[in-house]
Amino acid sequence: MTAISLFDTETTLTPLRARLRESVLAVLDRGRYILGPEVTAFEAELAEYLGVRHVVGVANGTDAITIGLRALGVRSGDEVVVPAFTFYASAEAIANAGAVPVFCDVDAGTRNVTAETVRAALTPRSTAVVAVDLFGCPAPVPELRELGLPVLEDAAQAAGARLGARMAGSLGDLATFSFYPSKNLGCFGDGGAIATDDDELAELVRALRFHGSRDKRDFQYVGYNSRLDEVQAAILRVLLPELDGWCDGRRAAARAYLEAGIEHHVGVPVVPAGADPGWHLYVVTHPRAEALIASLGAQGIEARGYYRTPLHRQPAMAPYVAGVRPSLPVTDELSAQNVALPMSPVLSGEQAVAVAAAVAEFAGAVAQR
Ligand SMILES: *Cc1c(COP(=O)(O)O)cnc(C)c1O
């Protein structure tokens, strides 16, 4: 029995080690550590990859959302709609912008917000929507934009994903990325970015990440000290050209799960028409999720439940749902029943078959009882 881990970042990085070392040493030799040439070059390269006019590097994906919302005009006391089924930072960043997160439900198949679930959460105080490309699957951002509010696309999990001819991270009025090590495009520490086609938004974001100043002398806004690190930018410049190949590997693994018939035993992710997910995670559902995880673990297969406590039930969010706790049945079910299976650019067909067989064995045993 060979163990199959949930992620595998080592194998993909091994052939790049020498070039990574070289690029980090080049930064040390140059001695420019803050907003130097590597950050400028990476911003241009990521903008070109995404097909957007501007990318601005920031310190992490959470700051990217807070700064992005500030740039979109979100002010203290405004409401911002956000799914309750996502990583905590998507909502925390709204609160840190001074606004009120208002939680909406998601679709059971795509696990993403829809125009309907967002519309149900809108009030006259709503000023923006945070749409998360959850698990690497693009949210229906074009439909959300028709609701008439600015949409921030949280693409932290979706680097390399596509919707039609466009890249995830180019769909919203503004989009945000995280380069946390385990993301599809991850650096060797913290990092993040904001992408937009809007010249004025980009200019504002650039000022906000540097204490609200454009020239380091006059301070126009109360901003942030939130910059992408020069060393991390140098690393990301080596990794970005690999992203499409890595996503192809993840797509092959997702196909292998389906070819092994996994959908006969667990609920599988629904891919919207025209979408090509980046498969950050391959997440299935089963009513006995924790028992499935334990059963896989006993066979050396690592699996994990995500966001077991959805955001509208998190202690820190209590003040924001104090009036009426929203009823979000799909979120509650998904948070209880989801199981992330092993997924990586190098997950082999045989590994996918072995995981699917272990899932089938568990589901069959449960069904017979
Ligand atoms: C990882 C993540 C973030 C936060 O990114 P950090 O770089 O860790 O701050 C935000 N939203 C989602 C959906 C994420 O997965």
mmCIF file with all atom_site columns, C-alpha atoms and ligand atoms in Angstrom, residues 59-63 65 86-87 89-90 132 134 154 156-157 177-180 183 190-192 280 307, ligand 1:
data_model
loop_
_atom_site.group_PDB
_atom_site.id
_atom_site.type_symbol
_atom_site.label_atom_id
_atom_site.label_alt_id
_atom_site.label_comp_id
_atom_site.label_asym_id
_atom_site.label_entity_id
_atom_site.label_seq_id
_atom_site.pdbx_PDB_ins_code
_atom_site.Cartn_x
_atom_site.Cartn_y
_atom_site.Cartn_z
_atom_site.occupancy
_atom_site.B_iso_or_equiv
_atom_site.pdbx_formal_charge
_atom_site.auth_seq_id
_atom_site.auth_comp_id
_atom_site.auth_asym_id
_atom_site.auth_atom_id
_atom_site.pdbx_PDB_model_num
ATOM   1  C CA . ALA A 1 59  ? 1.153   41.027 0.835  1.00 0.00 ? 59  ALA A CA 1
ATOM   2  C CA . ASN A 1 60  ? -1.475  38.253 0.803  1.00 0.00 ? 60  ASN A CA 1
ATOM   3  C CA . GLY A 1 61  ? -4.879  37.267 -0.559 1.00 0.00 ? 61  GLY A CA 1
ATOM   4  C CA . THR A 1 62  ? -6.772  38.590 2.458  1.00 0.00 ? 62  THR A CA 1
ATOM   5  C CA . ASP A 1 63  ? -5.301  42.100 2.175  1.00 0.00 ? 63  ASP A CA 1
ATOM   6  C CA . ILE A 1 65  ? -9.786  41.623 -0.795 1.00 0.00 ? 65  ILE A CA 1
ATOM   7  C CA . THR A 1 86  ? -15.753 29.581 1.584  1.00 0.00 ? 86  THR A CA 1
ATOM   8  C CA . PHE A 1 87  ? -12.515 30.170 3.475  1.00 0.00 ? 87  PHE A CA 1
ATOM   9  C CA . ALA A 1 89  ? -10.742 35.253 4.875  1.00 0.00 ? 89  ALA A CA 1
ATOM   10 C CA . SER A 1 90  ? -13.340 36.058 2.182  1.00 0.00 ? 90  SER A CA 1
ATOM   11 C CA . VAL A 1 132 ? -15.473 33.230 -4.738 1.00 0.00 ? 132 VAL A CA 1
ATOM   12 C CA . LEU A 1 134 ? -14.464 27.997 -4.937 1.00 0.00 ? 134 LEU A CA 1
ATOM   13 C CA . ASP A 1 154 ? -11.959 36.155 -5.068 1.00 0.00 ? 154 ASP A CA 1
ATOM   14 C CA . ALA A 1 156 ? -7.470  32.818 -4.561 1.00 0.00 ? 156 ALA A CA 1
ATOM   15 C CA . GLN A 1 157 ? -8.183  29.172 -5.435 1.00 0.00 ? 157 GLN A CA 1
ATOM   16 C CA . PHE A 1 177 ? -5.288  36.244 -5.799 1.00 0.00 ? 177 PHE A CA 1
ATOM   17 C CA . SER A 1 178 ? -3.423  34.526 -2.989 1.00 0.00 ? 178 SER A CA 1
ATOM   18 C CA . PHE A 1 179 ? -0.006  32.956 -3.517 1.00 0.00 ? 179 PHE A CA 1
ATOM   19 C CA . TYR A 1 180 ? -0.100  31.043 -0.222 1.00 0.00 ? 180 TYR A CA 1
ATOM   20 C CA . LYS A 1 183 ? -2.642  27.433 -3.828 1.00 0.00 ? 183 LYS A CA 1
ATOM   21 C CA . ASP A 1 190 ? 2.760   34.891 1.782  1.00 0.00 ? 190 ASP A CA 1
ATOM   22 C CA . GLY A 1 191 ? 1.822   36.850 -1.315 1.00 0.00 ? 191 GLY A CA 1
ATOM   23 C CA . GLY A 1 192 ? -1.205  38.195 -3.142 1.00 0.00 ? 192 GLY A CA 1
ATOM   24 C CA . HIS A 1 280 ? -7.497  23.495 -6.653 1.00 0.00 ? 280 HIS A CA 1
ATOM   25 C CA . TYR A 1 307 ? -15.176 24.666 6.115  1.00 0.00 ? 307 TYR A CA 1
HETATM 26 C C1 . LIG B 2 .   ? -6.483  31.356 0.679  1.00 0.00 ? 1   LIG B C1 1
HETATM 27 C C2 . LIG B 2 .   ? -7.712  32.147 0.474  1.00 0.00 ? 1   LIG B C2 1
HETATM 28 C C3 . LIG B 2 .   ? -7.795  33.498 0.839  1.00 0.00 ? 1   LIG B C3 1
HETATM 29 C C4 . LIG B 2 .   ? -6.735  34.208 1.646  1.00 0.00 ? 1   LIG B C4 1
HETATM 30 O O1 . LIG B 2 .   ? -5.470  34.228 1.113  1.00 0.00 ? 1   LIG B O1 1
HETATM 31 P P1 . LIG B 2 .   ? -4.204  34.497 2.061  1.00 0.00 ? 1   LIG B P1 1
HETATM 32 O O2 . LIG B 2 .   ? -3.104  34.731 1.083  1.00 0.00 ? 1   LIG B O2 1
HETATM 33 O O3 . LIG B 2 .   ? -3.990  33.285 2.900  1.00 0.00 ? 1   LIG B O3 1
HETATM 34 O O4 . LIG B 2 .   ? -4.487  35.710 2.873  1.00 0.00 ? 1   LIG B O4 1
HETATM 35 C C5 . LIG B 2 .   ? -8.957  34.194 0.537  1.00 0.00 ? 1   LIG B C5 1
HETATM 36 N N1 . LIG B 2 .   ? -9.998  33.597 -0.068 1.00 0.00 ? 1   LIG B N1 1
HETATM 37 C C6 . LIG B 2 .   ? -9.960  32.294 -0.408 1.00 0.00 ? 1   LIG B C6 1
HETATM 38 C C7 . LIG B 2 .   ? -11.143 31.690 -1.090 1.00 0.00 ? 1   LIG B C7 1
HETATM 39 C C8 . LIG B 2 .   ? -8.835  31.519 -0.141 1.00 0.00 ? 1   LIG B C8 1
HETATM 40 O O5 . LIG B 2 .   ? -8.822  30.224 -0.469 1.00 0.00 ? 1   LIG B O5 1
#
